[in-house]
mmCIF file of C-alpha atoms in Angstrom:
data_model
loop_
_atom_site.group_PDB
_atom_site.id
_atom_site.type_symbol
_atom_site.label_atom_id
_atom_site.label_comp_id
_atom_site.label_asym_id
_atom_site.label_seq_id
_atom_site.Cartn_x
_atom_site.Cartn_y
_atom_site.Cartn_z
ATOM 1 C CA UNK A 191 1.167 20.774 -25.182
ATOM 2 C CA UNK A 192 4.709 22.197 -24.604
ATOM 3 C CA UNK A 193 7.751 20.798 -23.943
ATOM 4 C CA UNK A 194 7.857 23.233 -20.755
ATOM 5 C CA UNK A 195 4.607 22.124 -19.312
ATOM 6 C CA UNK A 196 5.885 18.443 -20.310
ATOM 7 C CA UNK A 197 8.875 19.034 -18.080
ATOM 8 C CA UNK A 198 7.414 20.529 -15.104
ATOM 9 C CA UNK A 199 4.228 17.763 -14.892
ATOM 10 C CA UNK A 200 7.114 15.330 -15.109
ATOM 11 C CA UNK A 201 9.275 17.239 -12.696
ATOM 12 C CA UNK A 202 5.391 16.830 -10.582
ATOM 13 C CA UNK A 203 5.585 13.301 -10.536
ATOM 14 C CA UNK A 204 9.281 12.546 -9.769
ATOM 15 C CA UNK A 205 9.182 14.530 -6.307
ATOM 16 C CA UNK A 206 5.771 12.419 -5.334
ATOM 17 C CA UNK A 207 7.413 9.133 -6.319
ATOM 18 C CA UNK A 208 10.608 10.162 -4.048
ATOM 19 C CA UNK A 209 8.067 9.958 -1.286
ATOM 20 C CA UNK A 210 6.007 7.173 -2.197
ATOM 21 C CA UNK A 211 4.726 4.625 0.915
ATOM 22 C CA UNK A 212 5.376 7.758 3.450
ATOM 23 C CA UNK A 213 1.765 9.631 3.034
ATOM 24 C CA UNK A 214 -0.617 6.596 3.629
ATOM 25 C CA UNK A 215 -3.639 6.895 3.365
ATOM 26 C CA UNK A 216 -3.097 9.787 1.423
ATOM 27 C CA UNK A 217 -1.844 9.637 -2.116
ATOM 28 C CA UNK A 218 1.591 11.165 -2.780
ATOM 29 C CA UNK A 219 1.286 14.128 -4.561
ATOM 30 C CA UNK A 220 3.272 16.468 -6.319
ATOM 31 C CA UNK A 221 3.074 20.026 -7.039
ATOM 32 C CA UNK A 222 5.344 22.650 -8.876
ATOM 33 C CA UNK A 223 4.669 26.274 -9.594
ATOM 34 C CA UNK A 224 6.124 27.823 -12.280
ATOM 35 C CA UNK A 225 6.322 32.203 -14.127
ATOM 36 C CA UNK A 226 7.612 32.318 -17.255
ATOM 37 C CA UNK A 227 9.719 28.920 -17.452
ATOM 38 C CA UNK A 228 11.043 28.986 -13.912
ATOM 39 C CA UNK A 229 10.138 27.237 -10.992
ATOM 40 C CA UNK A 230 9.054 29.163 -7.957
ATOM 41 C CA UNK A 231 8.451 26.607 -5.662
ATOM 42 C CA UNK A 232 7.713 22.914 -5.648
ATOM 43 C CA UNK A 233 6.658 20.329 -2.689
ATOM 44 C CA UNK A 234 5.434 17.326 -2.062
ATOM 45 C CA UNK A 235 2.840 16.115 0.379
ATOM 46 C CA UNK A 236 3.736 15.879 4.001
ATOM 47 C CA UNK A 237 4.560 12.383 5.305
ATOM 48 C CA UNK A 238 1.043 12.656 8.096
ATOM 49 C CA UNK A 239 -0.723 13.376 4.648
ATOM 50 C CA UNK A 240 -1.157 17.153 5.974
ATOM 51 C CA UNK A 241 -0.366 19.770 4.667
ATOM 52 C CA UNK A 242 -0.827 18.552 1.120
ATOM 53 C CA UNK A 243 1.818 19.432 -1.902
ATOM 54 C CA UNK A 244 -0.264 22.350 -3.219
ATOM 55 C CA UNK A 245 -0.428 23.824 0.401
ATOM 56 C CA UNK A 246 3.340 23.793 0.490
ATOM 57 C CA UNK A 247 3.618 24.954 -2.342
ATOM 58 C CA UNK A 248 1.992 28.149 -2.066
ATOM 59 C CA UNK A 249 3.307 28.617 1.039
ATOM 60 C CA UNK A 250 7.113 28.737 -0.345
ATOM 61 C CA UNK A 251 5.743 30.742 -3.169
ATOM 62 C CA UNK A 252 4.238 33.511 -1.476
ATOM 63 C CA UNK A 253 3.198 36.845 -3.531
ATOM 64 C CA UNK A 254 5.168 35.302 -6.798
ATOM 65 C CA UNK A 255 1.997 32.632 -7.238
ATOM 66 C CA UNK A 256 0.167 35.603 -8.437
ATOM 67 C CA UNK A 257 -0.176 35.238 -12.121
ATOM 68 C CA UNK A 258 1.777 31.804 -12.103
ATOM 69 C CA UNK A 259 1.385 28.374 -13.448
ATOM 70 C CA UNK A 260 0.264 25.392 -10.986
ATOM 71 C CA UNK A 261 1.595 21.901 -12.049
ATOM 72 C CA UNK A 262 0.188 19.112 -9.667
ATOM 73 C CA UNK A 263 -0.552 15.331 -10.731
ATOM 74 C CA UNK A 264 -4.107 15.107 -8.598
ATOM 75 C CA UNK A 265 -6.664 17.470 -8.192
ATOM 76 C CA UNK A 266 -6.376 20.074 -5.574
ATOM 77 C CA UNK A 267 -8.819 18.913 -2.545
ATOM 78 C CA UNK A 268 -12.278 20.410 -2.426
ATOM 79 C CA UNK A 269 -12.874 19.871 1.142
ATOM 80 C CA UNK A 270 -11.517 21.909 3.781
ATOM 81 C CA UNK A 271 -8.315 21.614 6.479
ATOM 82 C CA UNK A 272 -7.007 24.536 8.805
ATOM 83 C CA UNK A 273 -6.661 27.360 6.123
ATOM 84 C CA UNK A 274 -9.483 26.244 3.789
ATOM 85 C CA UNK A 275 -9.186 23.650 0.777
ATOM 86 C CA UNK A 276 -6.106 23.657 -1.447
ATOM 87 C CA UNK A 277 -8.730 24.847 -4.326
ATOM 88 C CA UNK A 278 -9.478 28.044 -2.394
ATOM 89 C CA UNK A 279 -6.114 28.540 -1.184
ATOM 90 C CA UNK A 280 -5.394 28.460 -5.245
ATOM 91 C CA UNK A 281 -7.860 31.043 -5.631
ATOM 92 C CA UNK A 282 -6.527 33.201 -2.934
ATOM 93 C CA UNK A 283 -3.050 33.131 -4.759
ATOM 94 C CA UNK A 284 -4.035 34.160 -7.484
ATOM 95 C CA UNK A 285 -2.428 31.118 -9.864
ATOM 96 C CA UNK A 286 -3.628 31.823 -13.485
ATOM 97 C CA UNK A 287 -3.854 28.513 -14.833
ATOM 98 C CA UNK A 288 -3.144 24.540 -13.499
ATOM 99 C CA UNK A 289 -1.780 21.505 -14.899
ATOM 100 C CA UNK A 290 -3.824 18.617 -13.089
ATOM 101 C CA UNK A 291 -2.737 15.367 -14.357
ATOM 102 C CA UNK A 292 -5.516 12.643 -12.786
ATOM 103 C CA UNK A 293 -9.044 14.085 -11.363
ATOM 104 C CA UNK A 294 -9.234 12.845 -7.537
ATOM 105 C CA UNK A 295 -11.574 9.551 -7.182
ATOM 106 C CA UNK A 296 -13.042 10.854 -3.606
ATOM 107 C CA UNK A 297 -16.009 11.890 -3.525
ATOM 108 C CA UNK A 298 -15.605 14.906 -1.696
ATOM 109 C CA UNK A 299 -13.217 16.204 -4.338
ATOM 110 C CA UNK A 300 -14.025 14.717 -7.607
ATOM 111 C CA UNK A 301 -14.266 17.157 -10.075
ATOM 112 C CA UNK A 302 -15.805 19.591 -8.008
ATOM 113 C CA UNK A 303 -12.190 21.096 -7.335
ATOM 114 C CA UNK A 304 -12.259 21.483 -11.388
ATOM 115 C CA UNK A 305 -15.231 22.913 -11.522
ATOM 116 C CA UNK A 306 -14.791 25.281 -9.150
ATOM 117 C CA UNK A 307 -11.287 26.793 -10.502
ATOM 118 C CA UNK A 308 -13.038 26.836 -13.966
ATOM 119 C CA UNK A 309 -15.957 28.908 -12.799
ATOM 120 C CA UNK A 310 -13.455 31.549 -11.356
ATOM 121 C CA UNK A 311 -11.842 31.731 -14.233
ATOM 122 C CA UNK A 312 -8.434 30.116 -13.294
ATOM 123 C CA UNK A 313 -7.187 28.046 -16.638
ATOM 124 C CA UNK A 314 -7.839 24.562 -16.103
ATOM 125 C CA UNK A 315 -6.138 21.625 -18.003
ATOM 126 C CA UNK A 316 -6.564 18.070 -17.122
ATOM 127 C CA UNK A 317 -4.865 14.822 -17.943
ATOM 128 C CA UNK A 318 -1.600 15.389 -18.418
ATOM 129 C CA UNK A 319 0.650 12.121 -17.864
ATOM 130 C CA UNK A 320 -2.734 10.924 -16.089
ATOM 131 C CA UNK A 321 -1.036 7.110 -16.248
ATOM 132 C CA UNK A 322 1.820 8.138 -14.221
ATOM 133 C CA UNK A 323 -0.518 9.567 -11.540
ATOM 134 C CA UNK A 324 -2.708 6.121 -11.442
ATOM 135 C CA UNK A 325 0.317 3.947 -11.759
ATOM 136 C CA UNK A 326 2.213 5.673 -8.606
ATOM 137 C CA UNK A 327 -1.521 5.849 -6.658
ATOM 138 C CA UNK A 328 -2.939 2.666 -7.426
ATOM 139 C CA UNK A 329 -3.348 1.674 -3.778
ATOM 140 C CA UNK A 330 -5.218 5.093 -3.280
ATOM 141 C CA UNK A 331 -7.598 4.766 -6.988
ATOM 142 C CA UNK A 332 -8.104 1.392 -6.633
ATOM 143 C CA UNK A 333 -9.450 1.174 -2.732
ATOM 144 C CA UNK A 334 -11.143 4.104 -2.540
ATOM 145 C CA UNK A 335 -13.278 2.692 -5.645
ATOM 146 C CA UNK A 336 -13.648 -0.418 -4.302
ATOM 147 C CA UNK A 337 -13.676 0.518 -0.135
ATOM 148 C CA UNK A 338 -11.276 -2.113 0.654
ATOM 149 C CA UNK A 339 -7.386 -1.936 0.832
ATOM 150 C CA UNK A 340 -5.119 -2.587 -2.181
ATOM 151 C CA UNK A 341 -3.642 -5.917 -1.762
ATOM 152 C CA UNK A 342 -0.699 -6.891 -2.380
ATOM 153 C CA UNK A 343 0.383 -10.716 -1.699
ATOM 154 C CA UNK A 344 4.427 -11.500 -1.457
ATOM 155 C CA UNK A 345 4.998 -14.814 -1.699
ATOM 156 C CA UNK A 346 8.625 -17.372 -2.279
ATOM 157 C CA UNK A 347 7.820 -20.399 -4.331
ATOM 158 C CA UNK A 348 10.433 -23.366 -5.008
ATOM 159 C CA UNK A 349 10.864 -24.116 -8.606
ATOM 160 C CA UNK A 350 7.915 -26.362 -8.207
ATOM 161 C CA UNK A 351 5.551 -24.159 -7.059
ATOM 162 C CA UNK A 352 6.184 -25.198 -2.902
ATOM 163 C CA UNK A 353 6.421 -22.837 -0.487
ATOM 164 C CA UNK A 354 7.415 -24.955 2.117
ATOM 165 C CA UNK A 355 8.845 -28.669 3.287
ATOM 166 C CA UNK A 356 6.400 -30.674 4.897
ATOM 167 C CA UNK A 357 7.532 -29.902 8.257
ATOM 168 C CA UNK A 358 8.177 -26.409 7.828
ATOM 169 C CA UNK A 359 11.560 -27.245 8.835
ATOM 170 C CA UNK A 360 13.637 -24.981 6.331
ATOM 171 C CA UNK A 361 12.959 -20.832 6.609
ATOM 172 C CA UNK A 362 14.309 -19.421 3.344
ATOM 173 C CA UNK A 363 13.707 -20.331 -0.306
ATOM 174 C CA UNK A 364 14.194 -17.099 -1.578
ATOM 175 C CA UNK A 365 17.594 -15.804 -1.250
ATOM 176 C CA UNK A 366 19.868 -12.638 0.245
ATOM 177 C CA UNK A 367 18.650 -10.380 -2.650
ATOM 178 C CA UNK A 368 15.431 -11.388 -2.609
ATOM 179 C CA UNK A 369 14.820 -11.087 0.769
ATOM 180 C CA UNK A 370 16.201 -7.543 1.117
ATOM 181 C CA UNK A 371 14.076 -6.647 -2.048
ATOM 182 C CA UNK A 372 10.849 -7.926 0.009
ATOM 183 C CA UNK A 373 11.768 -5.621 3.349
ATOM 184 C CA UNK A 374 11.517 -2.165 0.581
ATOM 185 C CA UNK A 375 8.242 -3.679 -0.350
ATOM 186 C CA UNK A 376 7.257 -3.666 3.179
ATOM 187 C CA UNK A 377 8.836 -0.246 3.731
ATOM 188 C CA UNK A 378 6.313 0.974 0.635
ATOM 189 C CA UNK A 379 3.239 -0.773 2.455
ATOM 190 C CA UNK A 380 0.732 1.225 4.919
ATOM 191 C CA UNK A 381 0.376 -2.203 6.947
ATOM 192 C CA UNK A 382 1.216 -6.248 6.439
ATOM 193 C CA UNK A 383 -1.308 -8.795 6.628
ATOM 194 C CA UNK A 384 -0.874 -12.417 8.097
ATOM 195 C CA UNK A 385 -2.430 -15.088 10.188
ATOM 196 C CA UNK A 386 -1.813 -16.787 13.447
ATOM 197 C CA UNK A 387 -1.077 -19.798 11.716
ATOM 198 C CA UNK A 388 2.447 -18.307 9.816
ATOM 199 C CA UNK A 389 2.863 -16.390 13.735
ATOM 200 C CA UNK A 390 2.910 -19.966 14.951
ATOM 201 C CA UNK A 391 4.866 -21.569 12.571
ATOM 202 C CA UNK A 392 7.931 -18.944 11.700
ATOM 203 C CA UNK A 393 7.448 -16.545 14.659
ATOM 204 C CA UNK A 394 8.374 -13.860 12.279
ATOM 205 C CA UNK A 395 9.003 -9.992 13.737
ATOM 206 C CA UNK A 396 7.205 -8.458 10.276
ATOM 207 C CA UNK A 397 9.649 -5.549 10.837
ATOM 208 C CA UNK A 398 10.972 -3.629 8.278
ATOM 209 C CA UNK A 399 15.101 -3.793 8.115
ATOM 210 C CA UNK A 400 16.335 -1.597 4.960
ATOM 211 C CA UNK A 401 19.675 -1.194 7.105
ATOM 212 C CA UNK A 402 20.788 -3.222 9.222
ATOM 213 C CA UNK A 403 20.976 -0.975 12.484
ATOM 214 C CA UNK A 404 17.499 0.526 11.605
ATOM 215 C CA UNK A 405 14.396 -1.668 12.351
ATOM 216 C CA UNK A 406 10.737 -0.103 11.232
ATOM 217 C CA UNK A 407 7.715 -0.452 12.333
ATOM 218 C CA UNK A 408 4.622 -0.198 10.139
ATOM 219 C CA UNK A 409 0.801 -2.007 11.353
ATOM 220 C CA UNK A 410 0.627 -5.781 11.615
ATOM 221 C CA UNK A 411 -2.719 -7.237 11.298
ATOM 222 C CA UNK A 412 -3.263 -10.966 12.304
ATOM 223 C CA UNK A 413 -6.144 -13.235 11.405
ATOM 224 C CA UNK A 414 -6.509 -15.636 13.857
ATOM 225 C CA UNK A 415 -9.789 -17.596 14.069
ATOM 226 C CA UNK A 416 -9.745 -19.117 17.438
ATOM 227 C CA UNK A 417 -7.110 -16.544 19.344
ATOM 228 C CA UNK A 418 -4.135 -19.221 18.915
ATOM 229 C CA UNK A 419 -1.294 -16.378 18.779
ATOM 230 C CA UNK A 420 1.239 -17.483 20.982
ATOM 231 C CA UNK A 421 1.763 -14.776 23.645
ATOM 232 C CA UNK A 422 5.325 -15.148 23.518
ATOM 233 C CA UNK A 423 5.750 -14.557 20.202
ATOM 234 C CA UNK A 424 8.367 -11.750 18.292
ATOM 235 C CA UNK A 425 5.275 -10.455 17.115
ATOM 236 C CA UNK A 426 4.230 -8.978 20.441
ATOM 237 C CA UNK A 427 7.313 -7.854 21.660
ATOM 238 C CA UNK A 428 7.816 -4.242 22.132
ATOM 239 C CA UNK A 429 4.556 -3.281 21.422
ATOM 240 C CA UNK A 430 4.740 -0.197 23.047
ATOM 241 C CA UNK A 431 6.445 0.912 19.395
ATOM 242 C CA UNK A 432 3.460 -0.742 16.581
ATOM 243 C CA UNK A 433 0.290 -1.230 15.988
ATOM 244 C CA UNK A 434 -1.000 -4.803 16.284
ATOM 245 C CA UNK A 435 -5.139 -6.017 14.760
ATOM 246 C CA UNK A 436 -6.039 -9.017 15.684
ATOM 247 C CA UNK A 437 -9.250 -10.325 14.127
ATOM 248 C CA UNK A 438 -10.495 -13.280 16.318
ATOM 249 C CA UNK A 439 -14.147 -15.334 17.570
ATOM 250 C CA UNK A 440 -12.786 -15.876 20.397
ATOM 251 C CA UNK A 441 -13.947 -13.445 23.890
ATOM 252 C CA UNK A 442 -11.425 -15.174 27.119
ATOM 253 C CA UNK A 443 -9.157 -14.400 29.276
ATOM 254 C CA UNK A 444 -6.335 -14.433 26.579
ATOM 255 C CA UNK A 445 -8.008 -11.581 24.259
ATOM 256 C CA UNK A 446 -8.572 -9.651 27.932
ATOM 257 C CA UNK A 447 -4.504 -10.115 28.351
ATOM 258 C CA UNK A 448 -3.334 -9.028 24.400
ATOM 259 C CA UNK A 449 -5.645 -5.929 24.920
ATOM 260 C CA UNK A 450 -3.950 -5.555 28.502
ATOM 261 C CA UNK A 451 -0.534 -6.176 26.050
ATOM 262 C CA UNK A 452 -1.680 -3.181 24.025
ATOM 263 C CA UNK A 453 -3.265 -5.151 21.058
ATOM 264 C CA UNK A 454 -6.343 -4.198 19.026
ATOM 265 C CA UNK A 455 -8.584 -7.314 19.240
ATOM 266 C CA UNK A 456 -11.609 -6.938 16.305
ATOM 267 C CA UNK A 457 -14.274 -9.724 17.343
ATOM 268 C CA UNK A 458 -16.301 -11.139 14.653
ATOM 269 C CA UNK A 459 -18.263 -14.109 14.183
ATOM 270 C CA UNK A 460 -17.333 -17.528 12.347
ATOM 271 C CA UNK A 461 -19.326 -18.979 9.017
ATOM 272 C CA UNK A 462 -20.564 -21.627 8.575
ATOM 273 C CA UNK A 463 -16.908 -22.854 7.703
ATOM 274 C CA UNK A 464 -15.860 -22.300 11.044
ATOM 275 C CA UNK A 465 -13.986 -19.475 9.804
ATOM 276 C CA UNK A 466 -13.864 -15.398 9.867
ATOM 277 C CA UNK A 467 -15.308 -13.229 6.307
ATOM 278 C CA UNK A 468 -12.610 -12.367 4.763
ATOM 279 C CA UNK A 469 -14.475 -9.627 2.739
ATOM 280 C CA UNK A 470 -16.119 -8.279 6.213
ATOM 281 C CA UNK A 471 -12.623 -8.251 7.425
ATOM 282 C CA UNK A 472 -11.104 -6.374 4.856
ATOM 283 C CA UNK A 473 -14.087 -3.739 4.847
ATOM 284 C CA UNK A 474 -13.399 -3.005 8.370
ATOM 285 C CA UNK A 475 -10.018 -2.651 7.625
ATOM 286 C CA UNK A 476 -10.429 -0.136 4.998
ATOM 287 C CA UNK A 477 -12.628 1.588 8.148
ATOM 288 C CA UNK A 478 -9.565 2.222 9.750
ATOM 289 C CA UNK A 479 -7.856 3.933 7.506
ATOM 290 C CA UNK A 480 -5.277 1.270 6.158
ATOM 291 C CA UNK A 481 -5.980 1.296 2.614
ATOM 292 C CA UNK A 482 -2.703 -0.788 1.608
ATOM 293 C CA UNK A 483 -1.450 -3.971 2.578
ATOM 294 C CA UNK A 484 1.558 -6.438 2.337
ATOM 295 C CA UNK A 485 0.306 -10.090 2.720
ATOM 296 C CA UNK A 486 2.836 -12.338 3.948
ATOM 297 C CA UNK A 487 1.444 -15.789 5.008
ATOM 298 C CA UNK A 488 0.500 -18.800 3.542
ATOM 299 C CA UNK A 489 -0.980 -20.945 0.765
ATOM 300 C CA UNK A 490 -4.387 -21.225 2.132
ATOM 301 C CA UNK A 491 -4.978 -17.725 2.720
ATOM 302 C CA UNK A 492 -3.266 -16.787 -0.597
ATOM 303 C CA UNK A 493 -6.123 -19.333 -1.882
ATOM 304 C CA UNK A 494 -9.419 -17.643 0.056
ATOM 305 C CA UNK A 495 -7.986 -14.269 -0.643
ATOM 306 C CA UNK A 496 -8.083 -15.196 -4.424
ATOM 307 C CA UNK A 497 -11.131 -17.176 -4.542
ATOM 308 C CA UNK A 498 -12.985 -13.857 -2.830
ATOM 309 C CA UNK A 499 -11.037 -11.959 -5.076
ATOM 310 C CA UNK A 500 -9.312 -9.561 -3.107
ATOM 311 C CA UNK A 501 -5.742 -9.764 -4.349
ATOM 312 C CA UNK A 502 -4.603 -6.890 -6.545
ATOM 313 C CA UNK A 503 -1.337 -7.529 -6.826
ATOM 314 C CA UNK A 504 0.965 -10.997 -6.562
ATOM 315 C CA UNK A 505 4.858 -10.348 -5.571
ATOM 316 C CA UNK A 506 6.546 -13.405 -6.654
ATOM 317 C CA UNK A 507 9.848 -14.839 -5.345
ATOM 318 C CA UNK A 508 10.843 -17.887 -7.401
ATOM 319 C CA UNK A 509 13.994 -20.036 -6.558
ATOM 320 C CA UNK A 510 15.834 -22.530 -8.720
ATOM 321 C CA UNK A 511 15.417 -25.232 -5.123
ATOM 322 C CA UNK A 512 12.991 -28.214 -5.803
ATOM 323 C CA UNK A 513 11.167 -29.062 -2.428
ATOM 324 C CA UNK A 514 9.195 -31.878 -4.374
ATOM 325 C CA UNK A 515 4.948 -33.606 -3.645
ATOM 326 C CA UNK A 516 5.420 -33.570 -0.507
ATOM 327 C CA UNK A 517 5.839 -29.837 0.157
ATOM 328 C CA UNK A 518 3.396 -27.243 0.595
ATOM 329 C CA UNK A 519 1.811 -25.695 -2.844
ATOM 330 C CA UNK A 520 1.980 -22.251 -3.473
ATOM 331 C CA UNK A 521 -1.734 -22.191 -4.156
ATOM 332 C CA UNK A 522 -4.215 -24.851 -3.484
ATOM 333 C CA UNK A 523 -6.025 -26.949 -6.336
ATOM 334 C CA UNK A 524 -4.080 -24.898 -9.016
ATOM 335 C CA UNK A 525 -1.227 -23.916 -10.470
ATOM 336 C CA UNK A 526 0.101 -20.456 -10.529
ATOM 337 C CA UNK A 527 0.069 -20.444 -14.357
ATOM 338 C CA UNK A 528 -4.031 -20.746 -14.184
ATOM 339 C CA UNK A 529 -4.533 -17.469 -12.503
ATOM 340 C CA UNK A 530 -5.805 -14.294 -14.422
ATOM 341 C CA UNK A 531 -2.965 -11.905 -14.282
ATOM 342 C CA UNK A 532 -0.624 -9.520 -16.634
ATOM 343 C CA UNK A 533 2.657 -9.235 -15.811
ATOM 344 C CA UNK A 534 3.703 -5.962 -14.588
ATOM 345 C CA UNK A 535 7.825 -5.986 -13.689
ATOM 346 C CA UNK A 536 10.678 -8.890 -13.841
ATOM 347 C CA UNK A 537 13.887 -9.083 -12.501
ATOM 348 C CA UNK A 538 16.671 -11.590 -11.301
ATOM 349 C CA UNK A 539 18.227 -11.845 -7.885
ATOM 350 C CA UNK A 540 20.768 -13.978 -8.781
ATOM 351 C CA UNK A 541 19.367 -17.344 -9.087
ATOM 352 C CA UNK A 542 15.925 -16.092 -7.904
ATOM 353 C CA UNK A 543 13.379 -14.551 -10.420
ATOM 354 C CA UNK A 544 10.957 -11.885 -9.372
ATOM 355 C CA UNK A 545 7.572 -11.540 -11.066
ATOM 356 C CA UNK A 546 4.917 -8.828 -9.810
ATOM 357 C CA UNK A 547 1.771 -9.462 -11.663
ATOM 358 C CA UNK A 548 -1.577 -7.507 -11.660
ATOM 359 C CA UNK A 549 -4.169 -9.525 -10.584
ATOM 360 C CA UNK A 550 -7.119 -9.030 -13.584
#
């Protein structure tokens, strides 16, 4: 493979990663077109996921597509949108051949947008810098394979493994750094996970606050068995500006007020546990769209999420503080060392040492 077809594929990926967490549920794509070494047009996909990159693309390019080079790092889409699918808007360019670096997992694309090229005689080559595509898109490979969201868990841990004093008195472990760190994860999340329990006991506003005169919105979704959300919570103030899910048994008055509030109340049934399915939750979640998600709560979920194993990812804050026995464990009936993961990234914030492992 050339060096110029090297470049450009590469030139793909860093416009989609400059827009990564702003296309959800779509994946971030990128697409260049190139004649004779020199780029035409490039574009990225739109931050609604519509148009998509290749759409863009062709629409800078114009007449110079014809008989040009298409560098994209996923498979054009097979189905159709308001001027047909990007594979038959290819067509109609007249592109001569295409660099596609990762065939698209959904069904209603994969491989058939391939196929399709190749039968009309349009130069198809496939799996250039694939990794890059699956590493930026994991959220998008990984849930639509498995039809639930990608899940990440952040989480701050004392030295000792504690994420909290007994009383729940103290609110940081993790420090400055860290902290600000954990808003950009939010910012590259479709929508943060926690429960009423963590509403209750930190009465957090689950905003996103990269600067400190800008505050972000993205979905907050709340598990909360027996509807015990405070309604004077941060959580549900201005409302009017995000989307709040509450998952809940419980059919009152209350659930009749959040919905009057402007909340999303999901009502499902409790186990034999007395509790909600977490793996019925999460496929209803995936239903609607939100195919990535920030949890932020505590041990015990962090637990049942692993035990139904539906963590993909772990974001780990560790601090150099020692809460001691008495303090709430990171995980329940284990230590963090036990758990099947490979370590993906490590860094220091100061004292603090961040981890982000895979989950295997």
């Amino acid at each position: 493979m050339s060096q110029i077809n090297l470049k450009m594929i590469n030139l793909a990926h860093n416009i989609a990663k400059k827009k990564y967490g702003q296309t959800f549920p779509n994946p971030t794509v990128g697409c260049v077109i190139a004649k004779n070494s020199k780029i035409i047009s490039k574009a990225v996909t739109n931050k609604s996921g519509r148009p998509h990159a290749e759409e863009i693309a062709l629409a800078k390019a114009g007449y110079k597509a014809k008989g040009a080079s298409m560098y994209v790092t996923l498979e054009p889409c097979f189905h159709s949108s308001k001027n047909g699918s990007c594979t038959d808007q290819i067509l109609r360019s007249g592109i001569k051949e295409i660099f596609i670096s990762a065939a698209d997992p959904d069904v209603r694309t994969n491989y058939k947008s391939i196929k399709k090229l190749k039968k009309n005689n349009v130069i198809v080559n496939v799996g250039l810098e694939k990794n890059k595509t699956y590493n930026l898109n994991k959220f998008f490979f990984k849930s639509t394979f498995k039809k639930k969201p990608f899940t990440k868990v952040k989480i701050a841990i004392s030295a000792d493994e504690k994420i909290a004093w007994s009383d729940y008195k103290s609110k940081w472990i993790s420090n400055k750094m860290s902290r600000e760190y954990a808003h950009k994860l939010r910012s590259m999340s479709q929508a943060i996970l926690t429960t009423s329990k963590t509403v209750i006991k930190d009465d957090p506003r689950l905003t996103v606050r990269l600067k400190k005169t800008l505050e972000h919105h993205i979905p907050i979704i709340i598990i909360d068995n027996n509807l015990k959300i405070p309604m004077k919570s941060k959580i549900l103030k201005d409302i009017s500006k995000k989307r709040i899910i509450i998952f809940t048994s419980k059919k009152n008055k209350k659930s009749e007020n959040l919905i009057k509030l402007g909340c999303e109340i999901i009502f499902c049934k409790l186990n034999k546990n007395k509790k909600l399915n977490l793996k019925s939750i999460f496929n209803k979640i995936y239903s609607l769209k939100i195919s990535d998600m920030l949890v932020e709560a505590g041990g015990i979920l962090f637990t049942e999420l692993l035990n139904n194993n539906l963590v993909d990812e772990i974001h780990l804050f560790k601090s150099k503080i020692i809460i001691g026995k008495h303090g709430k464990p990171a995980v329940v009936g284990k230590k963090l060392n036990q758990l099947n993961v490979t370590l993906n990234e490590r860094k220091n914030f100061k004292n603090d040492i961040y981890t982000n492992y895979q989950v295997n």
